[in-house]
PDB file of C-alpha atoms and ligand atoms in Angstrom:
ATOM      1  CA  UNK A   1      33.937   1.144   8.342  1.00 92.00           C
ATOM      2  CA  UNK A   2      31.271   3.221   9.830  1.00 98.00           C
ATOM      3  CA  UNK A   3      30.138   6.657  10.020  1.00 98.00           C
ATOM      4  CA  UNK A   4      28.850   7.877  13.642  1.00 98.00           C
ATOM      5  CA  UNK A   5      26.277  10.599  12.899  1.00 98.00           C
ATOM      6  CA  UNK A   6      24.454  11.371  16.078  1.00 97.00           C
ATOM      7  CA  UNK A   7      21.866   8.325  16.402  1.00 95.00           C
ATOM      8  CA  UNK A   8      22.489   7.292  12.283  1.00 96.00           C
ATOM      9  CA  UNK A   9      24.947   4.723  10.513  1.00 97.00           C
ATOM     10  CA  UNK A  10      26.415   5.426   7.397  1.00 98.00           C
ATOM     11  CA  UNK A  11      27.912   2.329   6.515  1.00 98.00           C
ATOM     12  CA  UNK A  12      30.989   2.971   3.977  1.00 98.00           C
ATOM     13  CA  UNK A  13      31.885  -0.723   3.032  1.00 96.00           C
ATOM     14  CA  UNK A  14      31.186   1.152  -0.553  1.00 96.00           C
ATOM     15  CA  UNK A  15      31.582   4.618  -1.795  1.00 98.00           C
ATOM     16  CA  UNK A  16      28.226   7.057  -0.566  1.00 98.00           C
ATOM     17  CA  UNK A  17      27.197  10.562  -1.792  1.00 98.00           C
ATOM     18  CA  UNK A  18      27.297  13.831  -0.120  1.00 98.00           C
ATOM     19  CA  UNK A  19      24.839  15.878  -2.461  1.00 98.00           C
ATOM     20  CA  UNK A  20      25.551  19.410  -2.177  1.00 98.00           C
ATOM     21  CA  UNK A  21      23.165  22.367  -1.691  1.00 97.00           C
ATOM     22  CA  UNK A  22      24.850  25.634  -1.781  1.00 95.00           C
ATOM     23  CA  UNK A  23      22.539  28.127  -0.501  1.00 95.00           C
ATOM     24  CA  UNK A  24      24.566  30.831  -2.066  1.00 92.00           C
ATOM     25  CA  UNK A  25      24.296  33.713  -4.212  1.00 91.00           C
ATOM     26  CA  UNK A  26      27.407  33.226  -6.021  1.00 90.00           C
ATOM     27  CA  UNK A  27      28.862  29.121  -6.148  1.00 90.00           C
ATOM     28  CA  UNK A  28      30.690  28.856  -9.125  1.00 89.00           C
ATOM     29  CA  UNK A  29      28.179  26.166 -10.188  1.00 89.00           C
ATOM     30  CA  UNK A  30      25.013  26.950  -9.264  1.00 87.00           C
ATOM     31  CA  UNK A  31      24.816  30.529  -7.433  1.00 88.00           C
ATOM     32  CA  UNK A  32      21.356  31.878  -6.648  1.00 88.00           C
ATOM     33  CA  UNK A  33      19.610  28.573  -7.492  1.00 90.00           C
ATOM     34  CA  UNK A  34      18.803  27.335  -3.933  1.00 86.00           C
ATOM     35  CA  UNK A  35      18.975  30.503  -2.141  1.00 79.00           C
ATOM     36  CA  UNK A  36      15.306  30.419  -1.015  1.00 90.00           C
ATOM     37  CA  UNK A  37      13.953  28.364   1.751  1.00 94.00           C
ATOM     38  CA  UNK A  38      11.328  26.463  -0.246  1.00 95.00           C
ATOM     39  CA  UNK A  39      14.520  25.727  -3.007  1.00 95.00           C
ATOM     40  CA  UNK A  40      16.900  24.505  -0.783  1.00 96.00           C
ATOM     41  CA  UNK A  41      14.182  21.898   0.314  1.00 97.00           C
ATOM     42  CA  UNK A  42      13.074  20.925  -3.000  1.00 97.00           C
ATOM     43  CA  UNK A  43      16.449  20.221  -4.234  1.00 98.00           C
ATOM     44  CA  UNK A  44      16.905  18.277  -0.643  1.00 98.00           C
ATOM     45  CA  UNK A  45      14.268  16.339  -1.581  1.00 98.00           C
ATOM     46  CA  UNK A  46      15.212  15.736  -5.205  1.00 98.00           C
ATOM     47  CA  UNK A  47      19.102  14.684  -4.052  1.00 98.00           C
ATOM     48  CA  UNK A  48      17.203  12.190  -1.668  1.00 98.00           C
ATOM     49  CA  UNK A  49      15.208  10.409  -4.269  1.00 98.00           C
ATOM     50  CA  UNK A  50      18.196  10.285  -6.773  1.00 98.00           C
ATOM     51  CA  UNK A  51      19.785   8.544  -4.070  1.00 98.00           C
ATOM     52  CA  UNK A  52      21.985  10.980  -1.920  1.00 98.00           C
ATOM     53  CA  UNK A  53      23.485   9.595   1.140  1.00 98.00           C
ATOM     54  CA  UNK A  54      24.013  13.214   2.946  1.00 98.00           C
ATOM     55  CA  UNK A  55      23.024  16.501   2.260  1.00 98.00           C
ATOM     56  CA  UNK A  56      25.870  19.524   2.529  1.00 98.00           C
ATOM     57  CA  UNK A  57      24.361  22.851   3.564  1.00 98.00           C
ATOM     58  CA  UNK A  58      27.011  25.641   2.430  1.00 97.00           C
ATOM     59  CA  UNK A  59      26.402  29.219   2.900  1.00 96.00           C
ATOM     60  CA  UNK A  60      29.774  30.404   1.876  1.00 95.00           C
ATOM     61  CA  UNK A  61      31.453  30.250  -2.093  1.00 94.00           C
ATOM     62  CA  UNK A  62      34.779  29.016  -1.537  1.00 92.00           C
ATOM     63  CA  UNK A  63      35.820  29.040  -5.026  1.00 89.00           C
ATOM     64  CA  UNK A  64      39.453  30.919  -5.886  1.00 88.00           C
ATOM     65  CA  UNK A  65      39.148  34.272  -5.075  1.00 88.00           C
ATOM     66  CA  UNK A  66      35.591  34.491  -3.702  1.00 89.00           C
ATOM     67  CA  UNK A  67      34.744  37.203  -1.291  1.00 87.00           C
ATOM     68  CA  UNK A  68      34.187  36.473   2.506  1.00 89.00           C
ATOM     69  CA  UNK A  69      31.200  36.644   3.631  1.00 94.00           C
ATOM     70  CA  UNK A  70      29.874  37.682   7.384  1.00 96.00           C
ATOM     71  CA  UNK A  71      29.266  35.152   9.924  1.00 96.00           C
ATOM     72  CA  UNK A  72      25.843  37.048  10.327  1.00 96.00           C
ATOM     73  CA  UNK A  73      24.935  36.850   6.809  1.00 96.00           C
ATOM     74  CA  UNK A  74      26.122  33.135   6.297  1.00 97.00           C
ATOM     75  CA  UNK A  75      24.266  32.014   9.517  1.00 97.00           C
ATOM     76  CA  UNK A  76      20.734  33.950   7.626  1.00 96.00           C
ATOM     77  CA  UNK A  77      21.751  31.633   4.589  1.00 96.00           C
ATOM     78  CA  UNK A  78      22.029  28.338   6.298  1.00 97.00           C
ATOM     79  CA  UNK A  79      20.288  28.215  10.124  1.00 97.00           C
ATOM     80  CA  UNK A  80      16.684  28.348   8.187  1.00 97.00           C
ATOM     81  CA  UNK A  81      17.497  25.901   5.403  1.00 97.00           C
ATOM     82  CA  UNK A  82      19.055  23.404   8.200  1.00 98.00           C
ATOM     83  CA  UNK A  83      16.147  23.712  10.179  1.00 97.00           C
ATOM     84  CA  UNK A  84      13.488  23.425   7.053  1.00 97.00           C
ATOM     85  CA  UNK A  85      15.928  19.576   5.921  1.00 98.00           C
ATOM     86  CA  UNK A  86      16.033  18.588   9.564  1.00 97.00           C
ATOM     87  CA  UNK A  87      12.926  16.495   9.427  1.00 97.00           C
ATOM     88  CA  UNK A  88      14.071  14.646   6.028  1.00 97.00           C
ATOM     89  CA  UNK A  89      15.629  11.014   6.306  1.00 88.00           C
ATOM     90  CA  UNK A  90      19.039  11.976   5.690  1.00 97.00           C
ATOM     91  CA  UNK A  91      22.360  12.914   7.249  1.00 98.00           C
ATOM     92  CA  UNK A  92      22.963  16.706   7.329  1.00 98.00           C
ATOM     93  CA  UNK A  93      26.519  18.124   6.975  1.00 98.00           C
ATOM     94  CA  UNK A  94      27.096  22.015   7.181  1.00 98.00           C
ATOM     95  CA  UNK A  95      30.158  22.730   4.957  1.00 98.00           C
ATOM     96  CA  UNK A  96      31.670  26.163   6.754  1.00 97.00           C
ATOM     97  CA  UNK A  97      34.592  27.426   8.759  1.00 96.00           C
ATOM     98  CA  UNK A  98      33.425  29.631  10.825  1.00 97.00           C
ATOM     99  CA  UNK A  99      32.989  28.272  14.526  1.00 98.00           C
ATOM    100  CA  UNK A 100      30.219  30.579  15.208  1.00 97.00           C
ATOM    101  CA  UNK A 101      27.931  28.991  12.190  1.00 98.00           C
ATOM    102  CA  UNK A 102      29.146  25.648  13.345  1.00 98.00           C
ATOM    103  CA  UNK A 103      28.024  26.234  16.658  1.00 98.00           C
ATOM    104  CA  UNK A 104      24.977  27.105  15.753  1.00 98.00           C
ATOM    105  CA  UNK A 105      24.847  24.775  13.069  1.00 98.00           C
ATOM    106  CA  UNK A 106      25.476  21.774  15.571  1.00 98.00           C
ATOM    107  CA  UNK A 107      23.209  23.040  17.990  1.00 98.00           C
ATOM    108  CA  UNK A 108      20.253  22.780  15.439  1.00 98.00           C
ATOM    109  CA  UNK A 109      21.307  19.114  14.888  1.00 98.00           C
ATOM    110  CA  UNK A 110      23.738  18.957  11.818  1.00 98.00           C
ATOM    111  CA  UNK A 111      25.299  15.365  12.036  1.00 98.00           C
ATOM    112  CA  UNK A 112      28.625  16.449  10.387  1.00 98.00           C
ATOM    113  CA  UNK A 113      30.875  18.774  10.296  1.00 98.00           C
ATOM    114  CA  UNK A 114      32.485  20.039   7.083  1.00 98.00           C
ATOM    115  CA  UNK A 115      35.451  22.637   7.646  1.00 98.00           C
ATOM    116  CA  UNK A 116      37.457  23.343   4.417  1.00 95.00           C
ATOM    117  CA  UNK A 117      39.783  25.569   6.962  1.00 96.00           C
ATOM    118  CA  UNK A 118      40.620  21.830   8.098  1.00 98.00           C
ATOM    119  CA  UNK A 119      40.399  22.487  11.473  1.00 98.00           C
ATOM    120  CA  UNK A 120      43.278  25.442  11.655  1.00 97.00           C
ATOM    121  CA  UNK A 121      40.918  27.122  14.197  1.00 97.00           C
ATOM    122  CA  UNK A 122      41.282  25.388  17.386  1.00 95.00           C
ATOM    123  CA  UNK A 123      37.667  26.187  18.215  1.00 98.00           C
ATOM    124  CA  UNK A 124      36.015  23.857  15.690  1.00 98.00           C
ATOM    125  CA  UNK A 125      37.492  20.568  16.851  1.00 98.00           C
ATOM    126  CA  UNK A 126      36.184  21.655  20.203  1.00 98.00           C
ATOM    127  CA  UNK A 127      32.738  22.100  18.898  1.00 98.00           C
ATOM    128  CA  UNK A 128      32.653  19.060  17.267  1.00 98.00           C
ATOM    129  CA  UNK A 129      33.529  17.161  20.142  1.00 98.00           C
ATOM    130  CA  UNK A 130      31.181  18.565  22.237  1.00 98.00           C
ATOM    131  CA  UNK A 131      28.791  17.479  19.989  1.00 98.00           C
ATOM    132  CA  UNK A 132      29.764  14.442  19.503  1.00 98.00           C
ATOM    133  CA  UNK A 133      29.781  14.788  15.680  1.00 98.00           C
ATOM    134  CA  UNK A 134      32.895  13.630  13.042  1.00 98.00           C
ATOM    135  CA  UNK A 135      34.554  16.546  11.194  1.00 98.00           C
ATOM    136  CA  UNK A 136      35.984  16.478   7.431  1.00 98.00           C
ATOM    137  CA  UNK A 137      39.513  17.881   7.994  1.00 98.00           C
ATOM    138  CA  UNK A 138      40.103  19.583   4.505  1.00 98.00           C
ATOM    139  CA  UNK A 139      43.220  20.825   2.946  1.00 98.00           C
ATOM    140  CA  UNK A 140      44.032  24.437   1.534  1.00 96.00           C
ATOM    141  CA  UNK A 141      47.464  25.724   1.926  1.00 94.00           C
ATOM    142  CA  UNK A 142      45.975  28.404   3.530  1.00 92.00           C
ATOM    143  CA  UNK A 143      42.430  29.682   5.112  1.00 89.00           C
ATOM    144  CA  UNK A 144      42.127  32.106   2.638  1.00 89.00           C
ATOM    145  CA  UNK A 145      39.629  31.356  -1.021  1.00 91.00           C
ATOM    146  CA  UNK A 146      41.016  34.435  -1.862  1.00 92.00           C
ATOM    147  CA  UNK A 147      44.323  34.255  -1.856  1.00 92.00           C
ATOM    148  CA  UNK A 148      44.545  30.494  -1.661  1.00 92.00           C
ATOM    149  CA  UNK A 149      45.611  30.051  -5.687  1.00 92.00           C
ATOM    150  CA  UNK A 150      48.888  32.035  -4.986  1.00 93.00           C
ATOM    151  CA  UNK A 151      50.228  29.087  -2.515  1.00 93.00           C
ATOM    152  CA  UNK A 152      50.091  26.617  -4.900  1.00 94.00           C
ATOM    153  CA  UNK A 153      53.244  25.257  -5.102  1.00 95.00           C
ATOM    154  CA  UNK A 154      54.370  21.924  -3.968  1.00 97.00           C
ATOM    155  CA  UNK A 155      57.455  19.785  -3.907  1.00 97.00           C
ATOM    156  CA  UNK A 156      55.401  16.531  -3.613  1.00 98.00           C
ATOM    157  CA  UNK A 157      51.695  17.284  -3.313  1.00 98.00           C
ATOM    158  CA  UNK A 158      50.768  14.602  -2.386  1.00 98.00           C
ATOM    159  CA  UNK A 159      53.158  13.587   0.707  1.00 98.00           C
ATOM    160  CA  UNK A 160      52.711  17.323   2.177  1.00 98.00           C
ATOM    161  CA  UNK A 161      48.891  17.030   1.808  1.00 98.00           C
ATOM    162  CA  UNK A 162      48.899  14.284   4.126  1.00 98.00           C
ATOM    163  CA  UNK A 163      51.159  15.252   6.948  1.00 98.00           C
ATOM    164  CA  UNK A 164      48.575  17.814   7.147  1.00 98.00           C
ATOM    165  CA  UNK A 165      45.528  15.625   7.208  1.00 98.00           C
ATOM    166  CA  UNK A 166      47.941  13.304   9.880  1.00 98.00           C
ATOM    167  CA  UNK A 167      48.953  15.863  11.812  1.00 98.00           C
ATOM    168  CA  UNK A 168      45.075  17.598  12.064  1.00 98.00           C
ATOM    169  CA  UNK A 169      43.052  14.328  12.594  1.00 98.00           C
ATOM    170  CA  UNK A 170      45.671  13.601  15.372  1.00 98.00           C
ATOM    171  CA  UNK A 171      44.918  16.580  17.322  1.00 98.00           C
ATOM    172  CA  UNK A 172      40.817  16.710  16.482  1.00 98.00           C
ATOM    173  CA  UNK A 173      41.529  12.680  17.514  1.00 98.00           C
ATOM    174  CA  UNK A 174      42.978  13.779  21.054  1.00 98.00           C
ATOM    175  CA  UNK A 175      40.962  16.484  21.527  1.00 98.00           C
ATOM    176  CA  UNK A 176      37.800  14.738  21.686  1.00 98.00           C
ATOM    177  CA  UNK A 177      36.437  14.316  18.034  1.00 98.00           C
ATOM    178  CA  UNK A 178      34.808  11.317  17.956  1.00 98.00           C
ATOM    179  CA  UNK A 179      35.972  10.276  13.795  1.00 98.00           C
ATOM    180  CA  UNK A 180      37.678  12.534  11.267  1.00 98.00           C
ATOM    181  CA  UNK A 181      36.754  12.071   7.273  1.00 98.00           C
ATOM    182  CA  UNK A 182      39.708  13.003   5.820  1.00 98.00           C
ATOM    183  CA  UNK A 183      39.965  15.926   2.092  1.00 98.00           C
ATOM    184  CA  UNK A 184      42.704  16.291  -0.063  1.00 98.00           C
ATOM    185  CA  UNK A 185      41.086  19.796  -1.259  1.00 98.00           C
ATOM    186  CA  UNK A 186      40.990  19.121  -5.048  1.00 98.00           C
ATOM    187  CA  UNK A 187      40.954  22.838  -6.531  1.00 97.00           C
ATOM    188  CA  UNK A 188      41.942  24.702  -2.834  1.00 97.00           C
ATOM    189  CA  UNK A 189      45.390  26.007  -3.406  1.00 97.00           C
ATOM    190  CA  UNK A 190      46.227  23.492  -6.511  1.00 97.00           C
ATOM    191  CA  UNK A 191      46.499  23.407 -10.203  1.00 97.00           C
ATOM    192  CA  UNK A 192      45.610  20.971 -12.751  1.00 98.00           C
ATOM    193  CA  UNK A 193      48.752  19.050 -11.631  1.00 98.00           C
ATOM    194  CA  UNK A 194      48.923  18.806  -8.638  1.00 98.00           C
ATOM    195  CA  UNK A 195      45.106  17.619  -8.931  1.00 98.00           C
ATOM    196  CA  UNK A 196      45.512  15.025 -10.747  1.00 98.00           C
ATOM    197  CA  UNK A 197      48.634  13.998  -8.665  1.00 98.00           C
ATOM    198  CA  UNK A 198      46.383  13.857  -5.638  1.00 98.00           C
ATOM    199  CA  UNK A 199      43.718  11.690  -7.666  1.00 98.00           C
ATOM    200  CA  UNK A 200      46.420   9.441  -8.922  1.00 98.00           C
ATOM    201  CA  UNK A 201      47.987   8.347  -5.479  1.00 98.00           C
ATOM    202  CA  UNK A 202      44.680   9.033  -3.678  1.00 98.00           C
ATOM    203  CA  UNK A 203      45.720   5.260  -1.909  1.00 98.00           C
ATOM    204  CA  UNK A 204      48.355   7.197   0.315  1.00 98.00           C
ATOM    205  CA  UNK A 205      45.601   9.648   1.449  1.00 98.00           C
ATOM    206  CA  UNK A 206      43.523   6.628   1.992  1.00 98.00           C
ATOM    207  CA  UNK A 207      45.920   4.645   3.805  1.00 98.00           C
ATOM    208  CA  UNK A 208      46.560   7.361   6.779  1.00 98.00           C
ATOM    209  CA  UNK A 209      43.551   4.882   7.801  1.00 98.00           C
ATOM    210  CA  UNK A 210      40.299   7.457   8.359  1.00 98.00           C
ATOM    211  CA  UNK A 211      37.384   7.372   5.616  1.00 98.00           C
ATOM    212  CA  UNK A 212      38.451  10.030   2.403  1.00 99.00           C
ATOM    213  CA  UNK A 213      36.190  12.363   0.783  1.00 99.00           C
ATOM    214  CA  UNK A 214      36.679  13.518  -2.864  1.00 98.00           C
ATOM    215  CA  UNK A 215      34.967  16.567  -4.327  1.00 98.00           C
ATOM    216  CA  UNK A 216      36.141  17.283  -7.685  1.00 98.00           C
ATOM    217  CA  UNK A 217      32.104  17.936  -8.793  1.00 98.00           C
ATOM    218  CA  UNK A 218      32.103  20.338 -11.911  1.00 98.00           C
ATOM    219  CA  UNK A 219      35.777  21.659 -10.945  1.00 98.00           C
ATOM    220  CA  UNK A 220      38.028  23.592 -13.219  1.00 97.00           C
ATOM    221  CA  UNK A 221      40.099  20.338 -13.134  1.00 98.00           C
ATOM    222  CA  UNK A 222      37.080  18.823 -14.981  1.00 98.00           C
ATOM    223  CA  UNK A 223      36.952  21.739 -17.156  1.00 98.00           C
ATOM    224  CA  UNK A 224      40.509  21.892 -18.228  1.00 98.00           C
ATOM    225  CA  UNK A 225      40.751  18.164 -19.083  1.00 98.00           C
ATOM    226  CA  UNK A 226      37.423  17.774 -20.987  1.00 98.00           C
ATOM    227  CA  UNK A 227      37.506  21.375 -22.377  1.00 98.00           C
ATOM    228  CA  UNK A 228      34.579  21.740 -21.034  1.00 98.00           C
ATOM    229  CA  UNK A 229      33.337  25.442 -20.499  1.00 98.00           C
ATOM    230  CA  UNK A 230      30.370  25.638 -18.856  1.00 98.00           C
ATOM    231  CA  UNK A 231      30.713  23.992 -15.199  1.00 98.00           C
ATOM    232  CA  UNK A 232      26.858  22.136 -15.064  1.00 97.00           C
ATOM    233  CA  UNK A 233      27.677  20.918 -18.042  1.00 98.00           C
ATOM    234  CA  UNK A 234      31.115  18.875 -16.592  1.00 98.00           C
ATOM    235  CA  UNK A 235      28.817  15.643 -15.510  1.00 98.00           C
ATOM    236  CA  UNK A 236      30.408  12.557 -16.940  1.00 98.00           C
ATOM    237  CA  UNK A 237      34.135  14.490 -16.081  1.00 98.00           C
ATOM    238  CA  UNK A 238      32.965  14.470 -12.874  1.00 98.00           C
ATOM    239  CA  UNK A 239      31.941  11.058 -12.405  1.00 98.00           C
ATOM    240  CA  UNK A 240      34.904   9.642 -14.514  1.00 98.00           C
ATOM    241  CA  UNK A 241      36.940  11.753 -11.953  1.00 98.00           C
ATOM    242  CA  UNK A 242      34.897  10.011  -9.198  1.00 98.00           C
ATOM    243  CA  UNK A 243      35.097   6.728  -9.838  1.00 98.00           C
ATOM    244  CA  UNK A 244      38.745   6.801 -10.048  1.00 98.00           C
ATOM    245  CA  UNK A 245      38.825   8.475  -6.730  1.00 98.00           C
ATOM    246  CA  UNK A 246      36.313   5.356  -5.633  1.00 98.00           C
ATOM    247  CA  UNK A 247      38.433   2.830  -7.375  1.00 97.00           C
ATOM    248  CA  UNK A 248      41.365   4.482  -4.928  1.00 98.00           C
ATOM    249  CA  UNK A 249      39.405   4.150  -1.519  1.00 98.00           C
ATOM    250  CA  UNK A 250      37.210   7.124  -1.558  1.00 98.00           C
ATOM    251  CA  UNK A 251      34.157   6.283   0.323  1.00 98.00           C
ATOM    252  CA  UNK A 252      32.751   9.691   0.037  1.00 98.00           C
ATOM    253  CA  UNK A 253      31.628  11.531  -2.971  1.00 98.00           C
ATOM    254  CA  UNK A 254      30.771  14.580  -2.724  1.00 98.00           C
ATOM    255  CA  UNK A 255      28.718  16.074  -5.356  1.00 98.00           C
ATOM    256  CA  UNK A 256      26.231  18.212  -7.848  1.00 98.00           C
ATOM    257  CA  UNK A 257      24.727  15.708  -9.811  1.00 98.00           C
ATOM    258  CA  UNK A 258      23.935  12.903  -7.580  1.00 98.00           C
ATOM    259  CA  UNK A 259      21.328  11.061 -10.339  1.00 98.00           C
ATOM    260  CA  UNK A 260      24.791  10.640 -12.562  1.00 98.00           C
ATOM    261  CA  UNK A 261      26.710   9.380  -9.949  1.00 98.00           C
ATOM    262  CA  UNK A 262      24.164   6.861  -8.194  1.00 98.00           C
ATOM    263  CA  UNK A 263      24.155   5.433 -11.829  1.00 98.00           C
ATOM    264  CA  UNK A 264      28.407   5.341 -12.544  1.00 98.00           C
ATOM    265  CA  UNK A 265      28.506   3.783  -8.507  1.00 98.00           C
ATOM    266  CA  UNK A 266      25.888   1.203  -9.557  1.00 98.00           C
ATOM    267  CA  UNK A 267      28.056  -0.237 -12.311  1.00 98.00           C
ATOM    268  CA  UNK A 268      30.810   0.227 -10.650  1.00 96.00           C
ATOM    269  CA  UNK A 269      29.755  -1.813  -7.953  1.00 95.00           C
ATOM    270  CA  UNK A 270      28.267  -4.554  -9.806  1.00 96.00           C
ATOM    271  CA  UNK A 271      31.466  -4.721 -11.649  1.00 96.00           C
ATOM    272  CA  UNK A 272      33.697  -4.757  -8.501  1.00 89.00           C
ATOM    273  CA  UNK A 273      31.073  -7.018  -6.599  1.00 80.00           C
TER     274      UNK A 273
HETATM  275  N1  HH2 B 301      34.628  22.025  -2.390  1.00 60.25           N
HETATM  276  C1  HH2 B 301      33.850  23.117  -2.331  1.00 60.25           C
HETATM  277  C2  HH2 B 301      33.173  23.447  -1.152  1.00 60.25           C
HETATM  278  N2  HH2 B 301      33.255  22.662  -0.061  1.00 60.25           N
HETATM  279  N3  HH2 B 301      34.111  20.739   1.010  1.00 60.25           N
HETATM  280  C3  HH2 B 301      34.884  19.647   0.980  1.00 60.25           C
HETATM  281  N4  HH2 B 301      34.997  18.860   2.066  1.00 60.25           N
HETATM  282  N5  HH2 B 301      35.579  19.292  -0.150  1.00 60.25           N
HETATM  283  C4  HH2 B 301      35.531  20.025  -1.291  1.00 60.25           C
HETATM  284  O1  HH2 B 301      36.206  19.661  -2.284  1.00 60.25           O
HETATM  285  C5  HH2 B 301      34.729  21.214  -1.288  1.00 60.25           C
HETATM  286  C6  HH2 B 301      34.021  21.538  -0.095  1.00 60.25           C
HETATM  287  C7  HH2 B 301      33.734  23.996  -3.541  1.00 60.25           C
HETATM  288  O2  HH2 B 301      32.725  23.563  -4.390  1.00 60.25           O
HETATM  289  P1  HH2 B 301      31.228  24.113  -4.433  1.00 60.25           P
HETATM  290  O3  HH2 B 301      30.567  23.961  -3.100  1.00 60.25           O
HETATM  291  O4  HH2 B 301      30.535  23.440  -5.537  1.00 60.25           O
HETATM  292  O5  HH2 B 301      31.359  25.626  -4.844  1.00 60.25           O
HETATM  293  P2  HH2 B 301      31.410  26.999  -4.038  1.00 60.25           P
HETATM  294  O6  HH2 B 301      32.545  26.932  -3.081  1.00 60.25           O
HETATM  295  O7  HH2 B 301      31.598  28.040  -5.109  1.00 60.25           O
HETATM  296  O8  HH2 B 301      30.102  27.153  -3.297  1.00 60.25           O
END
């Protein structure tokens, strides 16, 4: 299986990683770290040689109950740090969903778009058709980070979180988007349960037949099964967490520490190979 961005290949015969640069103020992780510019590009950089696949610009916390922020302001966070990763050697995803930052977004160049509305607005399937670009269809039970923790309750998690991701990558399929990468959400709208429900049966995510992305990086998930307070510190929950998604069909990983996680795939590999 292979991964159309623009005029590169991401082949996904094994698992890759999406590193992820939040060029916020206030990402539950690592808020105010790469807000600058010149920090967003060093970290690129640093991803890249620990052996990143993709790069995910986010201008936009999306943790529960994080405040929305203005299309205005999130296009200041992430236009200039797009434009300043552009000339690296690596796929660039912007992780938003707000059609007017995509737009803008796509126009610069970004080979991927990342939508963790999963494509409920009509206008960014259109975009990324026009473009010519896949989208990650992402589930939340509703648009809303705020609010989004209060809908969390399922009868099977797992069998409703795919009839979404069916029913969206069918219409972003017919109208015009070229591939779909397909997100169960971990953490959008879902306890600890129905997490690890969704990590358990990944396969039935997996076999809707469209590449799967897992991002459980430094989650609460990770936090409330390793008791583990502080979230930079969650790194081998994370990969653990990971790997099993891998081991499932994941091909895309998308996460903080990427040095951790090249090394976990590497055995992993080796092991499977
Ligand atoms: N999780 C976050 C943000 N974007 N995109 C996809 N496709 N899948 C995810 O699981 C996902 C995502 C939240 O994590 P993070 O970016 O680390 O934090 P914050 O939203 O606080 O910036």
């Amino acid at each position: 299986m292979v991964l159309q961005l623009r005029d590169r290949e991401l082949d996904l015969g094994r698992p890759r990683l999406m590193g992820i640069l939040n060029v916020t103020p206030d990402s539950f992780s690592d808020g105010g770290r790469y807000d600058r510019v010149e920090a967003a590009l060093e970290r690129a950089r640093q991803m890249i040689a620990e052996g990143a696949d993709l790069i995910d610009v986010g201008g936009e916390s999306t943790r529960p109950g994080a405040a929305p922020v203005a299309a205005a302001e999130e296009r200041q966070r992430v236009l200039p740090v797009l434009e300043a990763l552009l000339p690296l050697d690596v796929p660039l995803s912007v992780d938003t969903r707000k059609p007017e930052v995509a737009a803008e977004a796509l126009a610069l160049g970004a080979h991927l778009l990342n939508d963790v509305g999963g494509l409920r607005d009509g206008r960014m399937a259109a975009l990324a058709a026009r473009h010519r670009v896949p989208v990650v269809i992402m589930h939340s039970p509703v648009n809303d980070p705020q609010t989004m923790m209060q809908h969390a309750r399922y009868d099977d998690v797992v069998v409703e979180v795919a009839a979404f991701l069916h029913r969206q990558a069918e219409s972003a399929l017919a109208a015009g988007v070229p591939q779909v990468v397909l997100d169960p959400g971990f953490g959008f709208g879902k306890k600890l349960e129905h997490n690890l429900e969704l990590l358990k049966r990944l396969d039935e995510i997996v076999a809707l037949g469209h590449p799967v992305l897992a991002g459980l990086s430094r989650k609460r998930t990770i936090g409330e099964l390793t008791g583990v307070e502080d979230p930079a510190k969650r790194v081998c929950g994370s990969v653990t967490a990971h790997l099993a998604a891998a081991r499932r069909g994941a091909r895309i990983l998308r996460v903080h520490d990427v040095a951790a996680h090249a090394e976990g795939l590497a055995v992993e590999w080796a092991v499977k190979g």
